[in-house]
Short mmCIF file of C-alpha atoms and ligand atoms in Angstrom, two decimals:
data_model
loop_
_atom_site.label_atom_id
_atom_site.label_comp_id
_atom_site.label_asym_id
_atom_site.label_seq_id
_atom_site.Cartn_x
_atom_site.Cartn_y
_atom_site.Cartn_z
CA UNK A 219 50.37 176.27 148.76
CA UNK A 220 51.91 178.17 151.87
CA UNK A 221 53.12 175.80 154.72
CA UNK A 222 50.50 176.68 156.95
CA UNK A 223 47.61 175.95 154.33
CA UNK A 224 48.71 172.08 154.05
CA UNK A 225 46.38 169.72 155.69
CA UNK A 226 47.29 167.64 158.66
CA UNK A 227 46.58 164.66 156.65
CA UNK A 228 48.79 165.82 153.85
CA UNK A 229 51.61 166.48 155.99
CA UNK A 230 51.49 163.22 157.64
CA UNK A 231 51.24 161.02 154.49
CA UNK A 232 53.50 163.20 152.60
CA UNK A 233 56.32 162.94 155.50
CA UNK A 234 55.48 159.07 156.12
CA UNK A 235 56.18 158.43 152.49
CA UNK A 236 59.42 160.38 152.23
CA UNK A 237 58.15 163.37 150.60
CA UNK A 238 61.56 165.97 151.17
CA UNK A 239 59.48 168.93 149.86
CA UNK A 240 56.90 168.55 152.60
CA UNK A 241 59.27 167.56 155.22
CA UNK A 242 61.12 170.81 154.68
CA UNK A 243 57.96 172.79 154.69
CA UNK A 244 56.78 170.95 158.03
CA UNK A 245 60.24 171.81 159.72
CA UNK A 246 59.53 175.58 158.54
CA UNK A 247 56.45 175.38 160.70
CA UNK A 248 58.19 174.03 163.68
CA UNK A 249 60.72 176.53 163.37
CA UNK A 250 58.20 179.46 162.97
CA UNK A 251 57.38 181.83 165.71
CA UNK A 252 53.52 182.10 164.52
CA UNK A 253 51.44 180.25 167.07
CA UNK A 254 49.11 178.97 164.46
CA UNK A 255 52.08 177.78 162.80
CA UNK A 256 53.26 175.97 165.77
CA UNK A 257 49.63 174.43 166.50
CA UNK A 258 49.64 173.00 163.40
CA UNK A 259 53.08 171.64 163.64
CA UNK A 260 52.07 170.05 166.81
CA UNK A 261 49.35 167.92 165.25
CA UNK A 262 51.35 166.68 162.45
CA UNK A 263 53.94 165.67 165.12
CA UNK A 264 51.45 164.32 167.26
CA UNK A 265 50.11 162.10 163.95
CA UNK A 266 53.47 160.83 163.27
CA UNK A 267 54.59 160.18 166.93
CA UNK A 268 54.29 156.00 166.09
CA UNK A 269 57.09 156.51 163.46
CA UNK A 270 59.34 158.28 165.07
CA UNK A 271 62.15 156.91 167.60
CA UNK A 272 63.62 154.58 165.37
CA UNK A 273 66.89 156.44 164.34
CA UNK A 274 70.44 155.98 165.83
CA UNK A 275 70.75 159.42 167.23
CA UNK A 276 74.21 160.60 167.45
CA UNK A 277 75.47 163.83 168.84
CA UNK A 278 78.99 165.40 167.71
CA UNK A 279 80.65 168.15 169.27
CA UNK A 280 83.89 169.75 169.20
CA UNK A 281 85.52 173.34 169.02
CA UNK A 282 85.27 175.13 165.35
CA UNK A 283 88.05 173.46 163.13
CA UNK A 284 88.28 170.22 165.07
CA UNK A 285 86.87 169.02 161.96
CA UNK A 286 83.17 168.19 162.37
CA UNK A 287 82.02 168.95 159.05
CA UNK A 288 84.65 167.03 157.39
CA UNK A 289 84.14 164.06 159.84
CA UNK A 290 80.50 164.19 159.32
CA UNK A 291 80.50 164.45 155.52
CA UNK A 292 82.89 161.30 155.40
CA UNK A 293 80.91 159.28 157.99
CA UNK A 294 77.46 160.38 156.45
CA UNK A 295 78.82 159.31 153.26
CA UNK A 296 79.90 155.74 154.66
CA UNK A 297 76.58 155.59 156.05
CA UNK A 298 74.74 156.27 152.77
CA UNK A 299 77.11 153.35 151.35
CA UNK A 300 75.56 150.86 153.57
CA UNK A 301 72.18 151.87 152.47
CA UNK A 302 71.43 154.08 155.46
CA UNK A 303 69.18 157.27 155.18
CA UNK A 304 71.42 160.18 157.08
CA UNK A 305 69.95 163.38 158.55
CA UNK A 306 72.36 166.21 159.54
CA UNK A 307 70.82 168.72 162.15
CA UNK A 308 72.53 171.45 164.22
CA UNK A 309 72.32 173.20 167.46
CA UNK A 310 73.77 176.53 167.57
CA UNK A 311 72.37 179.37 169.94
CA UNK A 312 74.94 181.77 168.66
CA UNK A 313 74.27 181.63 165.16
CA UNK A 314 71.91 184.70 165.34
CA UNK A 315 74.36 186.80 166.88
CA UNK A 316 77.20 185.69 164.51
CA UNK A 317 75.02 186.55 161.60
CA UNK A 318 73.91 183.35 160.16
CA UNK A 319 74.24 179.64 160.64
CA UNK A 320 77.23 178.22 160.67
CA UNK A 321 76.31 174.57 161.68
CA UNK A 322 74.91 172.35 159.46
CA UNK A 323 75.57 174.70 156.62
CA UNK A 324 75.24 172.43 153.57
CA UNK A 325 78.42 174.12 151.97
CA UNK A 326 80.51 172.68 154.81
CA UNK A 327 79.20 168.90 153.83
CA UNK A 328 79.72 169.17 150.06
CA UNK A 329 79.68 165.44 149.33
CA UNK A 330 76.60 164.86 151.54
CA UNK A 331 74.72 167.94 150.44
CA UNK A 332 74.55 166.25 146.93
CA UNK A 333 73.09 162.83 148.13
CA UNK A 334 69.41 162.69 147.71
CA UNK A 335 69.55 160.06 150.78
CA UNK A 336 71.21 162.89 153.01
CA UNK A 337 69.21 165.71 154.52
CA UNK A 338 70.90 168.25 156.14
CA UNK A 339 69.45 171.16 157.98
CA UNK A 340 71.38 174.02 159.73
CA UNK A 341 70.50 175.21 163.35
CA UNK A 342 67.24 177.38 163.92
CA UNK A 343 68.85 180.67 163.90
CA UNK A 344 66.63 182.65 166.56
CA UNK A 345 65.69 182.35 170.26
CA UNK A 346 66.95 180.97 173.19
CA UNK A 347 68.88 177.71 173.56
CA UNK A 348 65.43 176.23 174.98
CA UNK A 349 63.72 177.25 172.19
CA UNK A 350 66.67 176.12 169.39
CA UNK A 351 66.59 172.77 171.29
CA UNK A 352 62.94 172.33 171.21
CA UNK A 353 62.78 173.04 167.61
CA UNK A 354 65.52 170.56 167.03
CA UNK A 355 63.92 167.80 169.00
CA UNK A 356 60.99 168.23 166.94
CA UNK A 357 62.86 168.19 163.47
CA UNK A 358 64.53 165.04 164.66
CA UNK A 359 61.21 163.60 165.18
CA UNK A 360 59.94 164.75 161.59
CA UNK A 361 63.22 163.23 159.93
CA UNK A 362 62.63 160.01 161.54
CA UNK A 363 58.98 159.73 160.43
CA UNK A 364 60.14 160.40 157.29
CA UNK A 365 62.67 157.18 157.33
CA UNK A 366 65.70 158.56 158.20
CA UNK A 367 67.50 155.91 160.44
CA UNK A 368 70.81 157.72 161.34
CA UNK A 369 70.29 161.36 162.92
CA UNK A 370 73.49 163.29 163.47
CA UNK A 371 73.20 166.35 165.77
CA UNK A 372 76.22 168.65 165.83
CA UNK A 373 76.92 171.29 167.84
CA UNK A 374 79.98 173.77 168.99
CA UNK A 375 81.26 173.70 172.16
CA UNK A 376 79.59 176.89 173.29
CA UNK A 377 78.01 177.09 176.95
CA UNK A 378 75.00 174.66 177.24
CA UNK A 379 74.72 173.60 173.79
CA UNK A 380 76.41 170.64 174.49
CA UNK A 381 74.33 169.33 177.15
CA UNK A 382 71.44 170.12 175.42
CA UNK A 383 72.52 167.62 172.41
CA UNK A 384 73.74 165.09 174.77
CA UNK A 385 70.11 165.34 176.31
CA UNK A 386 68.46 164.15 172.66
CA UNK A 387 70.89 161.68 171.78
CA UNK A 388 71.83 158.01 172.35
CA UNK A 389 75.34 158.50 171.89
CA UNK A 390 77.49 161.77 172.33
CA UNK A 391 80.82 161.77 170.55
CA UNK A 392 83.28 164.48 171.41
CA UNK A 393 85.80 165.38 168.66
CA UNK A 394 89.24 166.72 169.88
CA UNK A 395 92.64 167.49 168.59
CA UNK A 396 95.73 166.48 169.99
CA UNK A 397 97.46 169.55 171.43
CA UNK A 398 100.90 168.38 171.50
CA UNK A 399 102.31 168.36 175.50
CA UNK A 400 99.44 168.67 178.02
CA UNK A 401 96.32 167.52 176.11
CA UNK A 402 94.07 167.87 179.05
CA UNK A 403 94.31 171.48 179.68
CA UNK A 404 91.97 172.22 176.71
CA UNK A 405 88.71 170.10 177.51
CA UNK A 406 86.28 171.08 180.18
CA UNK A 407 85.53 168.64 182.74
CA UNK A 408 81.78 168.77 182.32
CA UNK A 409 82.36 167.44 178.42
CA UNK A 410 84.43 164.41 179.61
CA UNK A 411 81.57 163.43 181.65
CA UNK A 412 79.32 163.67 178.79
CA UNK A 413 81.03 161.93 176.52
CA UNK A 414 80.15 158.33 175.25
CA UNK A 415 83.28 158.39 173.22
CA UNK A 416 86.35 160.60 172.56
CA UNK A 417 87.91 160.72 168.81
CA UNK A 418 90.86 162.39 168.59
CA UNK A 419 90.73 163.89 164.89
CA UNK A 420 93.39 164.61 162.35
CA UNK A 421 95.22 161.66 162.85
CA UNK A 422 96.82 161.32 159.76
CA UNK A 423 100.21 161.93 158.30
CA UNK A 424 102.87 163.45 160.98
CA UNK A 425 100.06 163.64 163.56
CA UNK A 426 99.21 160.12 164.12
CA UNK A 427 101.95 159.56 166.77
CA UNK A 428 100.75 162.81 168.78
CA UNK A 429 97.15 161.82 168.25
CA UNK A 430 97.93 158.40 169.93
CA UNK A 431 99.59 159.89 172.75
CA UNK A 432 96.74 162.51 173.43
CA UNK A 433 94.39 159.04 173.07
CA UNK A 434 96.36 157.51 175.85
CA UNK A 435 95.94 160.70 178.10
CA UNK A 436 92.29 160.87 177.55
CA UNK A 437 91.58 157.30 178.33
CA UNK A 438 93.22 157.76 181.76
CA UNK A 439 90.96 160.72 182.15
CA UNK A 440 87.96 158.80 181.42
CA UNK A 441 88.76 155.92 183.66
CA UNK A 442 88.45 158.41 186.51
CA UNK A 443 84.80 159.54 185.67
CA UNK A 444 83.34 156.26 184.59
CA UNK A 445 81.94 154.49 187.63
CA UNK A 446 83.23 151.03 188.49
CA UNK A 447 80.87 148.40 186.84
CA UNK A 448 79.45 150.79 184.19
CA UNK A 449 77.85 149.14 181.26
CA UNK A 450 79.67 151.40 179.01
CA UNK A 451 83.18 152.71 179.35
CA UNK A 452 83.75 155.49 176.66
CA UNK A 453 86.58 154.43 174.23
CA UNK A 454 89.10 156.75 173.03
CA UNK A 455 89.66 156.65 169.14
CA UNK A 456 91.95 158.28 166.80
CA UNK A 457 90.26 159.17 163.47
CA UNK A 458 90.94 160.98 160.37
CA UNK A 459 87.86 162.59 159.14
CA UNK A 460 89.85 163.50 156.00
CA UNK A 461 91.26 160.29 155.17
CA UNK A 462 88.32 158.10 156.08
CA UNK A 463 90.42 156.55 158.82
CA UNK A 464 88.86 154.81 161.97
CA UNK A 465 85.62 156.00 161.00
CA UNK A 466 84.40 152.28 160.55
CA UNK A 467 85.54 151.45 163.97
CA UNK A 468 83.81 154.44 165.04
CA UNK A 469 80.44 153.89 163.79
CA UNK A 470 80.91 150.24 165.24
CA UNK A 471 81.19 151.68 168.59
CA UNK A 472 78.13 153.50 168.02
CA UNK A 473 76.20 150.47 167.21
CA UNK A 474 77.88 148.21 170.09
CA UNK A 475 76.83 150.93 172.53
CA UNK A 476 73.37 150.32 171.33
CA UNK A 477 73.23 146.80 171.78
CA UNK A 478 74.84 146.65 175.26
CA UNK A 479 72.77 149.70 176.63
CA UNK A 480 69.61 147.89 175.21
CA UNK A 481 70.42 144.84 176.66
CA UNK A 482 70.48 146.25 180.18
CA UNK A 483 67.49 148.44 179.58
CA UNK A 484 69.70 151.60 179.68
CA UNK A 485 68.93 152.62 176.14
CA UNK A 486 65.10 152.54 176.90
CA UNK A 487 65.52 154.48 180.25
CA UNK A 488 67.78 157.23 178.53
CA UNK A 489 65.00 157.47 175.59
CA UNK A 490 62.37 157.69 178.27
CA UNK A 491 64.26 160.60 180.47
CA UNK A 492 64.96 162.46 177.33
CA UNK A 493 61.17 162.59 176.45
CA UNK A 494 60.45 164.20 179.89
CA UNK A 495 63.20 166.63 179.28
CA UNK A 496 61.48 167.28 175.97
CA UNK A 497 58.45 168.06 177.82
CA UNK A 498 59.97 170.12 180.53
CA UNK A 499 62.02 172.19 178.21
CA UNK A 500 58.78 173.13 175.94
CA UNK A 501 56.99 173.91 179.25
CA UNK A 502 59.78 176.44 179.84
CA UNK A 503 59.72 177.74 176.30
CA UNK A 504 55.84 178.13 176.40
CA UNK A 505 55.98 180.06 179.83
CA UNK A 506 58.65 182.23 178.99
CA UNK A 507 56.69 182.70 175.70
CA UNK A 508 53.35 183.65 177.44
CA UNK A 509 55.52 185.63 179.99
CA UNK A 510 57.02 188.12 177.28
CA UNK A 511 53.40 188.08 175.45
CA UNK A 512 51.58 189.49 178.72
CA UNK A 513 51.15 193.24 177.54
CA UNK A 514 51.19 194.19 181.37
CA UNK A 515 54.44 192.46 182.04
CA UNK A 516 55.63 194.11 178.74
CA UNK A 517 55.04 197.09 179.97
CA UNK A 518 56.21 196.96 183.68
CA UNK A 519 59.29 194.77 183.12
CA UNK A 520 61.51 197.48 182.34
CA UNK A 521 60.74 199.62 185.21
CA UNK A 522 60.90 196.62 187.65
CA UNK A 523 64.45 195.58 186.03
CA UNK A 524 65.29 199.58 186.69
CA UNK A 525 64.12 199.07 190.55
CA UNK A 526 66.16 196.08 190.87
CA UNK A 527 69.01 197.65 189.29
CA UNK A 528 68.67 200.64 191.55
CA UNK A 529 68.32 198.53 194.72
CA UNK A 530 65.10 199.70 195.36
CA UNK A 531 63.23 196.36 194.71
CA UNK A 532 64.32 192.94 195.75
CA UNK A 533 64.76 190.57 193.26
CA UNK A 534 62.39 188.06 194.94
CA UNK A 535 59.78 190.78 195.40
CA UNK A 536 60.20 191.57 191.40
CA UNK A 537 59.50 188.02 190.82
CA UNK A 538 56.51 188.07 193.07
CA UNK A 539 55.11 191.34 191.31
CA UNK A 540 55.45 189.68 187.89
CA UNK A 541 53.95 186.52 188.67
CA UNK A 542 50.99 188.13 190.09
CA UNK A 543 50.91 190.01 186.85
CA UNK A 544 50.58 186.43 185.26
CA UNK A 545 48.02 185.56 187.82
CA UNK A 546 50.29 182.64 189.23
P1 GDP B 843 84.65 172.31 161.82
O1 GDP B 843 84.68 173.98 162.12
O2 GDP B 843 84.85 171.34 163.26
O3 GDP B 843 83.37 171.67 161.10
O4 GDP B 843 85.96 171.86 160.93
P2 GDP B 843 85.90 171.37 159.38
O5 GDP B 843 85.46 170.20 158.91
O6 GDP B 843 85.74 172.75 158.70
O7 GDP B 843 87.51 171.53 159.34
C1 GDP B 843 88.42 172.48 159.86
C2 GDP B 843 89.94 172.21 158.98
O8 GDP B 843 90.26 170.84 159.38
C3 GDP B 843 89.52 172.17 157.40
O9 GDP B 843 90.67 173.03 156.73
C4 GDP B 843 89.79 170.57 157.01
O10 GDP B 843 90.11 170.35 155.90
C5 GDP B 843 90.52 170.06 158.28
N1 GDP B 843 90.51 168.89 158.41
C6 GDP B 843 89.35 168.30 158.92
N2 GDP B 843 89.34 167.05 159.27
C7 GDP B 843 90.75 166.84 159.11
C8 GDP B 843 91.41 165.51 159.24
O11 GDP B 843 90.97 164.45 159.51
N3 GDP B 843 92.66 165.63 159.02
C9 GDP B 843 93.64 166.61 158.56
N4 GDP B 843 94.73 166.84 158.43
N5 GDP B 843 92.74 167.95 158.34
C10 GDP B 843 91.49 168.04 158.62
#
């Protein structure tokens, strides 16, 4: 059966029983731009809602080459060995432009890709960041309902995608490299503020000492950003994804964070405000979709934009005109 011909009940019971084929097809529905598929996906999600929310949601960011896939592959294997079910999702709003999804590509995580208790899904490859974010959130709900108890969301340091990932996970990990010398140069201040932990990767061989000194620098930097008396002070670790070094400690920090934040109620508060963010993103996505789908807006928009460009129409008036066309 094609994905849109399967009943809601079949999706719900199949996914709840961990059926991977149905899970993959439900994700296809979530990613589809067809409104009928979207409605079906929403019904499935609504039914599965009570089964969601139980995973440890870990976000990982870092520039290309920092070792995200190597580290996720190894961390994922460690977690499988402990009996976890591991899903890896990705957010990469540039993947359409660059001609194919790079993040979350199965070939990048070759060990994990062969494991039946792992599920790897590349970034949805079309649309705005808001659209990609919404789809990834919904995919996260589906994999949780299917029993995955660790969900890793990977992103690359492009624009706002880190903020989007930080806003859907419990713990945001920033992977960095030691640059030698002035290590703080390379990192955007905003990213440090989002980080629940920094891990300096490739701390192996000749590089260990340099990684340690970079870690010391970042520790100082993080102290500036962490409010006095905070429940959590973001630790800085050195790891080697390649050599499986420091990853046990890394995971222990993730669990320690969860325990501490749960005790103070901050864990629940973060989840609650993320649910509201989800709603707002979706609303924005739907409103923009309705705007683009409106035939009179579609017909007038190029002319309106031209007038704004010419300086014959003020941007504020242009927006007013579009809102009127939408009946708002
Ligand atoms: P990504 O682009 O962030 O996913 O980075 P990759 O995981 O693809 O790694 C980029 C390159 O760095 C590859 O050649 C890896 O083999 C190498 N690499 C990744 N992790 C480590 C590590 O811990 N130590 C060393 N020495 N090399 C690593």
